PDB file of C-alpha atoms in Angstrom:
ATOM      1  CA  MET V  30     -19.010  44.314 -83.504  1.00 90.00           C
ATOM      2  CA  VAL V  31     -18.458  40.753 -84.725  1.00 93.00           C
ATOM      3  CA  LEU V  32     -15.670  38.280 -83.813  1.00 93.00           C
ATOM      4  CA  ILE V  33     -14.914  35.704 -86.513  1.00 91.00           C
ATOM      5  CA  THR V  34     -12.734  32.583 -86.591  1.00 92.00           C
ATOM      6  CA  ASP V  35     -12.878  29.595 -88.928  1.00 91.00           C
ATOM      7  CA  ARG V  36     -12.914  27.009 -86.133  1.00 90.00           C
ATOM      8  CA  LYS V  37     -13.426  26.577 -82.412  1.00 91.00           C
ATOM      9  CA  ASP V  38     -11.004  23.700 -81.724  1.00 91.00           C
ATOM     10  CA  PHE V  39      -7.257  24.338 -81.530  1.00 94.00           C
ATOM     11  CA  VAL V  40      -4.880  21.398 -81.216  1.00 93.00           C
ATOM     12  CA  ASP V  41      -2.151  21.002 -78.649  1.00 92.00           C
ATOM     13  CA  HIS V  42       0.587  18.930 -80.357  1.00 90.00           C
ATOM     14  CA  VAL V  43       2.467  18.674 -76.997  1.00 85.00           C
ATOM     15  CA  GLU V  44       5.526  20.536 -78.274  1.00 86.00           C
ATOM     16  CA  THR V  45       3.529  23.248 -80.092  1.00 90.00           C
ATOM     17  CA  VAL V  46      -0.091  24.545 -80.118  1.00 93.00           C
ATOM     18  CA  ASP V  47      -2.101  25.834 -83.077  1.00 95.00           C
ATOM     19  CA  ILE V  48      -2.233  29.608 -83.261  1.00 95.00           C
ATOM     20  CA  VAL V  49      -5.554  31.250 -82.453  1.00 96.00           C
ATOM     21  CA  ASP V  50      -6.341  33.600 -85.324  1.00 96.00           C
ATOM     22  CA  GLY V  51      -9.357  35.518 -86.465  1.00 95.00           C
ATOM     23  CA  VAL V  52     -10.804  38.875 -87.419  1.00 96.00           C
ATOM     24  CA  VAL V  53     -12.918  41.448 -85.591  1.00 96.00           C
ATOM     25  CA  LYS V  54     -15.358  43.471 -87.672  1.00 95.00           C
ATOM     26  CA  VAL V  55     -16.296  46.831 -86.150  1.00 94.00           C
ATOM     27  CA  ASP V  56     -17.896  49.950 -87.568  1.00 92.00           C
ATOM     28  CA  PRO V  57     -15.508  52.929 -87.197  1.00 90.00           C
ATOM     29  CA  ALA V  58     -18.531  55.080 -86.224  1.00 89.00           C
ATOM     30  CA  GLU V  59     -18.833  53.039 -83.008  1.00 90.00           C
ATOM     31  CA  LEU V  60     -15.330  53.830 -81.785  1.00 93.00           C
ATOM     32  CA  GLU V  61     -15.743  57.475 -80.806  1.00 90.00           C
ATOM     33  CA  GLY V  62     -11.996  57.843 -80.349  1.00 92.00           C
ATOM     34  CA  ARG V  63     -11.616  54.593 -78.430  1.00 95.00           C
ATOM     35  CA  LYS V  64      -9.474  51.538 -79.265  1.00 95.00           C
ATOM     36  CA  VAL V  65     -10.269  47.959 -80.211  1.00 96.00           C
ATOM     37  CA  TRP V  66      -8.803  45.260 -77.977  1.00 97.00           C
ATOM     38  CA  VAL V  67      -8.826  41.465 -77.990  1.00 97.00           C
ATOM     39  CA  TYR V  68      -7.861  39.126 -75.206  1.00 96.00           C
ATOM     40  CA  LEU V  69      -7.477  35.352 -74.961  1.00 97.00           C
ATOM     41  CA  ALA V  70      -7.900  33.915 -71.451  1.00 96.00           C
ATOM     42  CA  CYS V  71      -7.518  30.430 -69.998  1.00 94.00           C
ATOM     43  CA  SER V  72      -9.621  30.231 -66.836  1.00 92.00           C
ATOM     44  CA  PHE V  73     -10.277  27.675 -64.136  1.00 90.00           C
ATOM     45  CA  ARG V  74     -13.763  27.688 -62.626  1.00 86.00           C
ATOM     46  CA  TYR V  75     -13.847  25.708 -59.341  1.00 78.00           C
ATOM     47  CA  GLY V  76     -17.192  26.849 -57.950  1.00 70.00           C
ATOM     48  CA  SER V  77     -20.777  27.260 -59.176  1.00 63.00           C
ATOM     49  CA  ASP V  78     -22.521  30.425 -60.359  1.00 59.00           C
ATOM     50  CA  ASP V  79     -24.696  30.716 -57.252  1.00 58.00           C
ATOM     51  CA  LEU V  80     -21.546  31.323 -55.171  1.00 57.00           C
ATOM     52  CA  ASP V  81     -20.726  34.324 -57.399  1.00 55.00           C
ATOM     53  CA  LEU V  82     -24.050  35.873 -56.410  1.00 55.00           C
ATOM     54  CA  ILE V  83     -23.043  36.034 -52.767  1.00 56.00           C
ATOM     55  CA  GLY V  84     -19.748  37.750 -53.505  1.00 57.00           C
ATOM     56  CA  MET V  85     -17.558  34.625 -53.733  1.00 61.00           C
ATOM     57  CA  ASN V  86     -15.877  34.373 -57.125  1.00 66.00           C
ATOM     58  CA  TYR V  87     -14.618  30.877 -57.786  1.00 76.00           C
ATOM     59  CA  ARG V  88     -12.996  31.637 -61.125  1.00 79.00           C
ATOM     60  CA  LYS V  89      -9.276  32.088 -61.635  1.00 86.00           C
ATOM     61  CA  ASP V  90      -7.466  33.260 -64.766  1.00 89.00           C
ATOM     62  CA  ILE V  91      -4.571  30.836 -65.288  1.00 89.00           C
ATOM     63  CA  TRP V  92      -3.233  32.732 -68.301  1.00 92.00           C
ATOM     64  CA  ILE V  93      -4.334  35.838 -70.193  1.00 95.00           C
ATOM     65  CA  LYS V  94      -2.986  37.818 -73.108  1.00 96.00           C
ATOM     66  CA  ARG V  95      -4.279  41.150 -74.480  1.00 96.00           C
ATOM     67  CA  GLN V  96      -3.547  43.001 -77.684  1.00 95.00           C
ATOM     68  CA  GLN V  97      -4.612  46.256 -79.269  1.00 96.00           C
ATOM     69  CA  ILE V  98      -5.729  45.613 -82.842  1.00 95.00           C
ATOM     70  CA  TYR V  99      -6.913  49.173 -83.695  1.00 94.00           C
ATOM     71  CA  PRO V 100      -5.200  51.505 -84.070  1.00 92.00           C
ATOM     72  CA  VAL V 101      -2.326  49.143 -84.895  1.00 89.00           C
ATOM     73  CA  VAL V 102       0.710  49.469 -82.648  1.00 87.00           C
ATOM     74  CA  GLY V 103       4.094  47.836 -83.165  1.00 84.00           C
ATOM     75  CA  THR V 104       4.756  45.021 -85.618  1.00 85.00           C
ATOM     76  CA  LYS V 105       1.935  42.566 -86.391  1.00 86.00           C
ATOM     77  CA  PRO V 106       2.498  38.970 -87.545  1.00 89.00           C
ATOM     78  CA  ALA V 107       1.691  38.221 -91.182  1.00 93.00           C
ATOM     79  CA  ASN V 108      -1.967  37.444 -91.789  1.00 94.00           C
ATOM     80  CA  THR V 109      -2.972  33.826 -92.367  1.00 94.00           C
ATOM     81  CA  PRO V 110      -4.832  32.911 -95.613  1.00 94.00           C
ATOM     82  CA  MET V 111      -8.048  32.676 -93.593  1.00 95.00           C
ATOM     83  CA  GLN V 112      -7.540  36.180 -92.207  1.00 95.00           C
ATOM     84  CA  GLU V 113      -6.811  37.591 -95.654  1.00 95.00           C
ATOM     85  CA  ALA V 114     -10.070  36.127 -97.002  1.00 95.00           C
ATOM     86  CA  LEU V 115     -12.070  37.571 -94.070  1.00 94.00           C
ATOM     87  CA  LEU V 116     -10.418  40.980 -94.321  1.00 94.00           C
ATOM     88  CA  LYS V 117     -11.431  41.267 -97.979  1.00 94.00           C
ATOM     89  CA  LYS V 118     -15.046  40.626 -96.987  1.00 93.00           C
ATOM     90  CA  CYS V 119     -14.921  43.073 -94.096  1.00 92.00           C
ATOM     91  CA  GLU V 120     -13.138  45.775 -96.113  1.00 88.00           C
ATOM     92  CA  ASP V 121     -12.044  48.699 -93.876  1.00 89.00           C
ATOM     93  CA  GLN V 122     -14.046  47.377 -90.906  1.00 93.00           C
ATOM     94  CA  GLY V 123     -11.890  44.262 -90.399  1.00 94.00           C
ATOM     95  CA  HIS V 124      -8.982  43.938 -87.986  1.00 95.00           C
ATOM     96  CA  ALA V 125      -6.913  40.730 -87.600  1.00 95.00           C
ATOM     97  CA  PHE V 126      -5.678  39.194 -84.364  1.00 96.00           C
ATOM     98  CA  THR V 127      -3.307  36.309 -83.612  1.00 96.00           C
ATOM     99  CA  PHE V 128      -2.455  34.625 -80.318  1.00 96.00           C
ATOM    100  CA  ASN V 129       0.191  32.006 -79.490  1.00 94.00           C
ATOM    101  CA  ILE V 130      -0.976  29.746 -76.646  1.00 92.00           C
ATOM    102  CA  ASP V 131       1.706  28.594 -74.218  1.00 86.00           C
ATOM    103  CA  ASN V 132       2.257  24.826 -74.522  1.00 82.00           C
ATOM    104  CA  ASN V 133       2.210  24.324 -70.752  1.00 84.00           C
ATOM    105  CA  LEU V 134      -1.458  25.299 -70.420  1.00 88.00           C
ATOM    106  CA  PRO V 135      -4.269  22.760 -69.727  1.00 89.00           C
ATOM    107  CA  CYS V 136      -6.676  21.432 -72.298  1.00 91.00           C
ATOM    108  CA  SER V 137     -10.371  22.269 -72.114  1.00 93.00           C
ATOM    109  CA  VAL V 138     -11.882  20.002 -69.421  1.00 92.00           C
ATOM    110  CA  GLY V 139     -15.163  20.165 -67.569  1.00 89.00           C
ATOM    111  CA  LEU V 140     -16.438  18.470 -64.436  1.00 88.00           C
ATOM    112  CA  GLN V 141     -19.782  16.817 -64.984  1.00 84.00           C
ATOM    113  CA  PRO V 142     -22.472  18.611 -62.940  1.00 80.00           C
ATOM    114  CA  ALA V 143     -25.237  16.885 -61.039  1.00 75.00           C
ATOM    115  CA  PRO V 144     -28.690  16.903 -62.699  1.00 72.00           C
ATOM    116  CA  GLU V 145     -29.926  19.636 -60.344  1.00 74.00           C
ATOM    117  CA  ASP V 146     -26.903  21.927 -60.847  1.00 73.00           C
ATOM    118  CA  VAL V 147     -27.450  25.120 -62.866  1.00 71.00           C
ATOM    119  CA  GLY V 148     -25.095  27.587 -64.532  1.00 71.00           C
ATOM    120  CA  LYS V 149     -21.602  26.988 -65.837  1.00 76.00           C
ATOM    121  CA  ALA V 150     -19.891  23.772 -64.862  1.00 77.00           C
ATOM    122  CA  CYS V 151     -16.556  23.687 -63.077  1.00 86.00           C
ATOM    123  CA  GLY V 152     -13.526  23.179 -65.275  1.00 90.00           C
ATOM    124  CA  VAL V 153     -10.985  24.792 -67.577  1.00 92.00           C
ATOM    125  CA  ASP V 154     -12.123  26.901 -70.521  1.00 92.00           C
ATOM    126  CA  TYR V 155     -10.724  29.323 -73.079  1.00 95.00           C
ATOM    127  CA  GLU V 156     -12.426  32.579 -74.116  1.00 95.00           C
ATOM    128  CA  VAL V 157     -11.626  35.041 -76.894  1.00 97.00           C
ATOM    129  CA  LYS V 158     -13.161  38.459 -76.195  1.00 97.00           C
ATOM    130  CA  ALA V 159     -13.099  41.621 -78.345  1.00 96.00           C
ATOM    131  CA  TYR V 160     -14.109  44.945 -76.845  1.00 97.00           C
ATOM    132  CA  ILE V 161     -13.970  48.689 -77.409  1.00 96.00           C
ATOM    133  CA  ALA V 162     -12.302  50.708 -74.628  1.00 95.00           C
ATOM    134  CA  ASN V 163      -9.873  53.478 -73.946  1.00 94.00           C
ATOM    135  CA  GLU V 164      -7.506  51.213 -72.029  1.00 94.00           C
ATOM    136  CA  ALA V 165      -6.747  47.499 -72.119  1.00 93.00           C
ATOM    137  CA  ASP V 166      -7.744  46.749 -68.532  1.00 93.00           C
ATOM    138  CA  ASP V 167      -8.921  49.772 -66.549  1.00 93.00           C
ATOM    139  CA  PRO V 168     -11.146  48.602 -63.618  1.00 91.00           C
ATOM    140  CA  ASP V 169     -12.743  52.110 -63.470  1.00 93.00           C
ATOM    141  CA  GLU V 170     -13.789  52.128 -67.128  1.00 93.00           C
ATOM    142  CA  LYS V 171     -17.293  50.845 -67.785  1.00 93.00           C
ATOM    143  CA  ILE V 172     -17.635  48.948 -71.042  1.00 93.00           C
ATOM    144  CA  ASN V 173     -21.085  48.722 -72.606  1.00 91.00           C
ATOM    145  CA  LYS V 174     -22.314  45.251 -73.443  1.00 92.00           C
ATOM    146  CA  LYS V 175     -22.907  46.281 -77.083  1.00 92.00           C
ATOM    147  CA  ASP V 176     -19.180  47.118 -77.330  1.00 94.00           C
ATOM    148  CA  THR V 177     -18.070  43.564 -76.594  1.00 95.00           C
ATOM    149  CA  CYS V 178     -18.324  40.141 -78.217  1.00 95.00           C
ATOM    150  CA  ARG V 179     -16.919  36.832 -77.035  1.00 94.00           C
ATOM    151  CA  LEU V 180     -16.309  33.283 -78.234  1.00 94.00           C
ATOM    152  CA  ILE V 181     -15.568  30.100 -76.265  1.00 92.00           C
ATOM    153  CA  ILE V 182     -12.927  27.935 -77.949  1.00 94.00           C
ATOM    154  CA  ARG V 183     -11.337  24.624 -77.008  1.00 93.00           C
ATOM    155  CA  LYS V 184      -7.741  23.494 -76.645  1.00 94.00           C
ATOM    156  CA  ILE V 185      -7.636  19.753 -77.355  1.00 92.00           C
ATOM    157  CA  GLN V 186      -5.157  16.922 -77.722  1.00 93.00           C
ATOM    158  CA  PHE V 187      -5.297  13.827 -79.922  1.00 93.00           C
ATOM    159  CA  ALA V 188      -3.607  10.476 -79.538  1.00 92.00           C
ATOM    160  CA  PRO V 189       0.020  10.349 -80.731  1.00 90.00           C
ATOM    161  CA  GLY V 190       0.864   8.368 -83.819  1.00 86.00           C
ATOM    162  CA  THR V 191       2.949   5.742 -81.995  1.00 88.00           C
ATOM    163  CA  ILE V 192       1.300   3.596 -79.361  1.00 90.00           C
ATOM    164  CA  PRO V 193       3.688   1.787 -76.973  1.00 90.00           C
ATOM    165  CA  ALA V 194       3.133  -1.733 -75.695  1.00 94.00           C
ATOM    166  CA  GLY V 195       0.848  -2.044 -72.703  1.00 95.00           C
ATOM    167  CA  PRO V 196       1.921  -2.201 -69.063  1.00 96.00           C
ATOM    168  CA  GLN V 197       1.994  -5.242 -66.785  1.00 97.00           C
ATOM    169  CA  ALA V 198       1.801  -5.333 -63.018  1.00 96.00           C
ATOM    170  CA  ASP V 199       2.091  -8.192 -60.526  1.00 96.00           C
ATOM    171  CA  ILE V 200       2.082  -8.785 -56.801  1.00 95.00           C
ATOM    172  CA  SER V 201       2.654 -11.728 -54.499  1.00 94.00           C
ATOM    173  CA  LYS V 202       1.166 -11.605 -51.032  1.00 89.00           C
ATOM    174  CA  ASN V 203       1.348 -13.918 -48.044  1.00 85.00           C
ATOM    175  CA  PHE V 204      -1.000 -14.039 -45.096  1.00 79.00           C
ATOM    176  CA  MET V 205      -0.842 -14.593 -41.371  1.00 73.00           C
ATOM    177  CA  MET V 206      -0.492 -18.222 -40.358  1.00 70.00           C
ATOM    178  CA  SER V 207       0.504 -19.246 -43.865  1.00 73.00           C
ATOM    179  CA  ASP V 208       3.821 -19.543 -45.652  1.00 80.00           C
ATOM    180  CA  LYS V 209       2.157 -19.781 -49.068  1.00 86.00           C
ATOM    181  CA  LEU V 210       1.374 -16.920 -51.494  1.00 90.00           C
ATOM    182  CA  VAL V 211      -1.343 -15.553 -53.699  1.00 91.00           C
ATOM    183  CA  HIS V 212       0.107 -14.323 -56.975  1.00 94.00           C
ATOM    184  CA  LEU V 213      -1.783 -11.769 -59.071  1.00 94.00           C
ATOM    185  CA  GLU V 214      -0.695 -10.544 -62.488  1.00 96.00           C
ATOM    186  CA  ALA V 215      -2.599  -8.165 -64.813  1.00 94.00           C
ATOM    187  CA  SER V 216      -1.762  -6.660 -68.189  1.00 96.00           C
ATOM    188  CA  ILE V 217      -3.231  -4.835 -71.190  1.00 95.00           C
ATOM    189  CA  GLU V 218      -1.995  -5.186 -74.786  1.00 95.00           C
ATOM    190  CA  LYS V 219      -1.211  -1.527 -75.415  1.00 95.00           C
ATOM    191  CA  GLU V 220      -0.777   1.624 -73.386  1.00 94.00           C
ATOM    192  CA  LEU V 221      -3.331   3.766 -75.261  1.00 96.00           C
ATOM    193  CA  TYR V 222      -6.964   3.117 -76.201  1.00 96.00           C
ATOM    194  CA  PHE V 223      -9.489   5.359 -77.926  1.00 95.00           C
ATOM    195  CA  HIS V 224     -12.736   6.519 -76.294  1.00 93.00           C
ATOM    196  CA  GLY V 225     -15.354   3.781 -76.683  1.00 91.00           C
ATOM    197  CA  ASP V 226     -12.903   0.978 -77.466  1.00 94.00           C
ATOM    198  CA  PRO V 227     -13.173  -2.279 -75.502  1.00 95.00           C
ATOM    199  CA  ILE V 228     -10.111  -2.763 -73.276  1.00 94.00           C
ATOM    200  CA  PRO V 229      -9.180  -6.421 -72.701  1.00 95.00           C
ATOM    201  CA  VAL V 230      -7.500  -6.916 -69.314  1.00 94.00           C
ATOM    202  CA  LYS V 231      -5.650 -10.204 -68.864  1.00 95.00           C
ATOM    203  CA  VAL V 232      -5.672 -11.476 -65.307  1.00 94.00           C
ATOM    204  CA  LYS V 233      -3.652 -14.397 -63.956  1.00 95.00           C
ATOM    205  CA  ILE V 234      -4.148 -15.655 -60.420  1.00 93.00           C
ATOM    206  CA  ASN V 235      -2.150 -18.406 -58.743  1.00 92.00           C
ATOM    207  CA  ASN V 236      -3.450 -19.255 -55.317  1.00 88.00           C
ATOM    208  CA  GLU V 237      -1.028 -21.389 -53.321  1.00 88.00           C
ATOM    209  CA  THR V 238      -2.789 -20.876 -50.001  1.00 84.00           C
ATOM    210  CA  ALA V 239      -5.759 -22.508 -48.317  1.00 81.00           C
ATOM    211  CA  LYS V 240      -7.651 -19.222 -48.544  1.00 80.00           C
ATOM    212  CA  VAL V 241     -10.485 -18.465 -50.955  1.00 80.00           C
ATOM    213  CA  VAL V 242     -10.465 -15.712 -53.580  1.00 80.00           C
ATOM    214  CA  LYS V 243     -14.009 -14.399 -53.243  1.00 73.00           C
ATOM    215  CA  LYS V 244     -16.464 -14.662 -56.129  1.00 66.00           C
ATOM    216  CA  ILE V 245     -13.896 -16.115 -58.496  1.00 61.00           C
ATOM    217  CA  LYS V 246     -13.494 -18.906 -55.923  1.00 53.00           C
ATOM    218  CA  ILE V 247      -9.937 -19.962 -56.495  1.00 54.00           C
ATOM    219  CA  THR V 248      -9.184 -22.936 -54.254  1.00 54.00           C
ATOM    220  CA  ARG V 249      -5.856 -24.085 -52.841  1.00 55.00           C
ATOM    221  CA  GLU V 250      -3.080 -24.451 -55.365  1.00 70.00           C
ATOM    222  CA  SER V 251      -5.434 -23.384 -58.169  1.00 76.00           C
ATOM    223  CA  THR V 252      -4.678 -21.156 -61.115  1.00 85.00           C
ATOM    224  CA  LEU V 253      -6.972 -18.912 -63.127  1.00 87.00           C
ATOM    225  CA  GLU V 254      -6.117 -17.106 -66.361  1.00 91.00           C
ATOM    226  CA  LYS V 255      -8.931 -15.011 -67.805  1.00 92.00           C
ATOM    227  CA  THR V 256      -9.475 -11.861 -69.896  1.00 93.00           C
ATOM    228  CA  PHE V 257     -11.972  -9.324 -68.663  1.00 92.00           C
ATOM    229  CA  THR V 258     -13.227  -6.501 -70.936  1.00 91.00           C
ATOM    230  CA  VAL V 259     -13.921  -2.985 -69.694  1.00 91.00           C
ATOM    231  CA  ILE V 260     -15.381  -0.124 -71.781  1.00 91.00           C
ATOM    232  CA  PRO V 261     -15.163   3.248 -70.012  1.00 89.00           C
ATOM    233  CA  LEU V 262     -18.073   5.317 -71.421  1.00 87.00           C
ATOM    234  CA  LEU V 263     -19.551   8.617 -70.312  1.00 86.00           C
ATOM    235  CA  SER V 264     -23.000   7.342 -71.332  1.00 84.00           C
ATOM    236  CA  ASN V 265     -22.767   4.793 -68.508  1.00 84.00           C
ATOM    237  CA  ASN V 266     -21.886   7.492 -65.978  1.00 81.00           C
ATOM    238  CA  LYS V 267     -24.275  10.350 -66.688  1.00 78.00           C
ATOM    239  CA  GLU V 268     -25.277  10.680 -63.044  1.00 77.00           C
ATOM    240  CA  LYS V 269     -21.777  10.847 -61.543  1.00 82.00           C
ATOM    241  CA  ARG V 270     -21.114  14.381 -60.417  1.00 83.00           C
ATOM    242  CA  GLY V 271     -17.555  15.639 -60.746  1.00 84.00           C
ATOM    243  CA  LEU V 272     -16.503  13.212 -63.461  1.00 87.00           C
ATOM    244  CA  ALA V 273     -13.975  14.841 -65.815  1.00 89.00           C
ATOM    245  CA  VAL V 274     -15.238  15.263 -69.374  1.00 89.00           C
ATOM    246  CA  ASP V 275     -13.763  16.852 -72.495  1.00 87.00           C
ATOM    247  CA  GLY V 276     -14.697  20.544 -72.731  1.00 80.00           C
ATOM    248  CA  ARG V 277     -18.165  21.202 -74.142  1.00 69.00           C
ATOM    249  CA  LEU V 278     -19.262  23.920 -76.552  1.00 63.00           C
ATOM    250  CA  LYS V 279     -22.840  24.746 -75.494  1.00 59.00           C
ATOM    251  CA  ASP V 280     -24.875  21.547 -75.035  1.00 56.00           C
ATOM    252  CA  GLU V 281     -23.161  19.285 -77.549  1.00 62.00           C
ATOM    253  CA  ASP V 282     -22.301  15.702 -76.690  1.00 69.00           C
ATOM    254  CA  THR V 283     -18.850  14.958 -75.352  1.00 79.00           C
ATOM    255  CA  ASN V 284     -16.938  12.051 -73.851  1.00 86.00           C
ATOM    256  CA  LEU V 285     -14.802  11.240 -70.839  1.00 91.00           C
ATOM    257  CA  ALA V 286     -11.886  13.631 -70.582  1.00 92.00           C
ATOM    258  CA  SER V 287      -8.794  12.592 -72.494  1.00 93.00           C
ATOM    259  CA  THR V 288      -5.580  11.783 -70.665  1.00 93.00           C
ATOM    260  CA  THR V 289      -3.402  14.872 -70.203  1.00 89.00           C
ATOM    261  CA  LEU V 290      -0.167  14.483 -72.195  1.00 87.00           C
ATOM    262  CA  ILE V 291       2.618  16.336 -70.354  1.00 81.00           C
ATOM    263  CA  ARG V 292       6.008  17.354 -71.737  1.00 78.00           C
ATOM    264  CA  PRO V 293       9.042  16.518 -69.548  1.00 78.00           C
ATOM    265  CA  GLY V 294       9.700  19.444 -67.218  1.00 75.00           C
ATOM    266  CA  MET V 295       6.220  20.960 -67.619  1.00 75.00           C
ATOM    267  CA  ASP V 296       4.984  22.995 -64.662  1.00 72.00           C
ATOM    268  CA  LYS V 297       2.058  20.932 -63.349  1.00 68.00           C
ATOM    269  CA  GLY V 298       0.971  23.831 -61.196  1.00 67.00           C
ATOM    270  CA  MET V 299      -0.284  25.552 -64.360  1.00 68.00           C
ATOM    271  CA  GLN V 300      -2.578  22.712 -65.324  1.00 68.00           C
ATOM    272  CA  GLY V 301      -5.766  23.452 -63.420  1.00 79.00           C
ATOM    273  CA  ILE V 302      -7.074  19.907 -64.022  1.00 84.00           C
ATOM    274  CA  LEU V 303      -4.769  16.960 -64.793  1.00 86.00           C
ATOM    275  CA  VAL V 304      -6.452  13.817 -66.160  1.00 90.00           C
ATOM    276  CA  ASP V 305      -5.085  10.304 -65.957  1.00 91.00           C
ATOM    277  CA  TYR V 306      -6.584   6.820 -65.806  1.00 94.00           C
ATOM    278  CA  LYS V 307      -5.749   3.577 -64.006  1.00 94.00           C
ATOM    279  CA  ILE V 308      -7.219   0.109 -64.311  1.00 92.00           C
ATOM    280  CA  LYS V 309      -7.444  -1.530 -60.870  1.00 91.00           C
ATOM    281  CA  VAL V 310      -7.624  -5.274 -60.375  1.00 90.00           C
ATOM    282  CA  ASN V 311      -8.516  -6.296 -56.816  1.00 88.00           C
ATOM    283  CA  LEU V 312      -8.963  -9.664 -55.202  1.00 88.00           C
ATOM    284  CA  LEU V 313     -10.766 -10.228 -51.926  1.00 84.00           C
ATOM    285  CA  VAL V 314      -9.075 -13.149 -50.220  1.00 83.00           C
ATOM    286  CA  SER V 315     -10.642 -14.779 -47.142  1.00 79.00           C
ATOM    287  CA  SER V 316     -10.333 -17.910 -45.013  1.00 68.00           C
ATOM    288  CA  GLY V 317     -13.779 -19.120 -46.067  1.00 60.00           C
ATOM    289  CA  GLY V 318     -16.457 -20.323 -43.673  1.00 55.00           C
ATOM    290  CA  LEU V 319     -18.747 -18.215 -41.499  1.00 54.00           C
ATOM    291  CA  LEU V 320     -15.983 -15.927 -40.271  1.00 52.00           C
ATOM    292  CA  GLY V 321     -14.222 -15.609 -43.593  1.00 52.00           C
ATOM    293  CA  GLY V 322     -15.512 -12.110 -44.225  1.00 55.00           C
ATOM    294  CA  LEU V 323     -14.061 -10.867 -40.950  1.00 58.00           C
ATOM    295  CA  THR V 324     -10.552 -11.985 -41.921  1.00 61.00           C
ATOM    296  CA  ALA V 325     -10.692 -10.939 -45.606  1.00 73.00           C
ATOM    297  CA  SER V 326      -7.747  -9.111 -47.149  1.00 81.00           C
ATOM    298  CA  ASP V 327      -7.218  -7.260 -50.443  1.00 85.00           C
ATOM    299  CA  VAL V 328      -4.678  -8.126 -53.079  1.00 87.00           C
ATOM    300  CA  GLY V 329      -4.546  -5.582 -55.907  1.00 89.00           C
ATOM    301  CA  VAL V 330      -2.542  -4.062 -58.747  1.00 92.00           C
ATOM    302  CA  GLU V 331      -2.953  -0.967 -60.918  1.00 92.00           C
ATOM    303  CA  LEU V 332      -2.285  -0.482 -64.637  1.00 94.00           C
ATOM    304  CA  PRO V 333      -1.767   3.004 -66.076  1.00 94.00           C
ATOM    305  CA  LEU V 334      -4.024   3.734 -69.074  1.00 94.00           C
ATOM    306  CA  VAL V 335      -3.988   6.472 -71.695  1.00 95.00           C
ATOM    307  CA  LEU V 336      -7.485   7.230 -73.012  1.00 94.00           C
ATOM    308  CA  MET V 337      -7.761   9.649 -75.971  1.00 94.00           C
ATOM    309  CA  SER V 338      -9.474  10.425 -79.268  1.00 93.00           C
ATOM    310  CA  PRO V 339      -7.783   9.353 -82.536  1.00 92.00           C
ATOM    311  CA  LYS V 340      -6.021  12.087 -84.491  1.00 89.00           C
ATOM    312  CA  PRO V 341      -8.019  13.092 -87.590  1.00 87.00           C
ATOM    313  CA  ALA V 342      -6.226  12.714 -90.931  1.00 83.00           C
ATOM    314  CA  ASP V 343      -6.364  16.456 -91.661  1.00 80.00           C
ATOM    315  CA  VAL V 344      -4.742  17.555 -88.375  1.00 73.00           C
TER     316      VAL V 344
END
């Protein structure tokens, strides 16, 4: 038995998702009166493999669809050009399958394991599995390993074509024993940046108080306007366990997980893992002197950030 598709990445366009199509090649002599089934499952793994060994299964199917592809039952959708080409090569041993993925399901996301972790990482993944059995899902029926084949695929999103202007946030804070304020303003030029791009963050500070902004050292009635650049990269965070990364296929390289784009009204309970980013700008303001650290206070703002991969020209 062989399961064939022409790709492993299927794009979520927010409103619609690419269909998952392919062909299963199976020798009729292997069937022995049984049927050929295919399922597509979206699963959320939230525990490690070693927990499975002690009888604790930390894997949950978020969504699963099954279909019988031989003998054919009911009405089948028209074959895609790719399926037609594969069916000609497989002759009478080929059987086509097509799945429509719900557009409220999560994208493929993994949580970065620690260097000492073994087995499958926690996260959301998609699996296509073909198998020979009498029934679609009979827990009492034992299916031989040689009668199954499986393929891990990915559901991915790319950046939209239109990128809105960036957000701005500001705060003014006063302190005990002072009627003056510290003003903090931060902004980024656009709402969305691609993985690996430098992100310039403009920061304006106006300190009207007698307190000191630590490290930047803004003195009374002083103003600072400066642009800081941040570059969020997975390569700088290889040791951080639990960091969300885009779904991997085997051991290939990946990047930080892309922001989850959500349609209005989408059921967030179906998501498994939701990914979003914020840029935080914090000031530590103290009275200065030997006791300044004991009386220090934070002043901070947050900027929402969308981090994604650019959409290829052929998608």
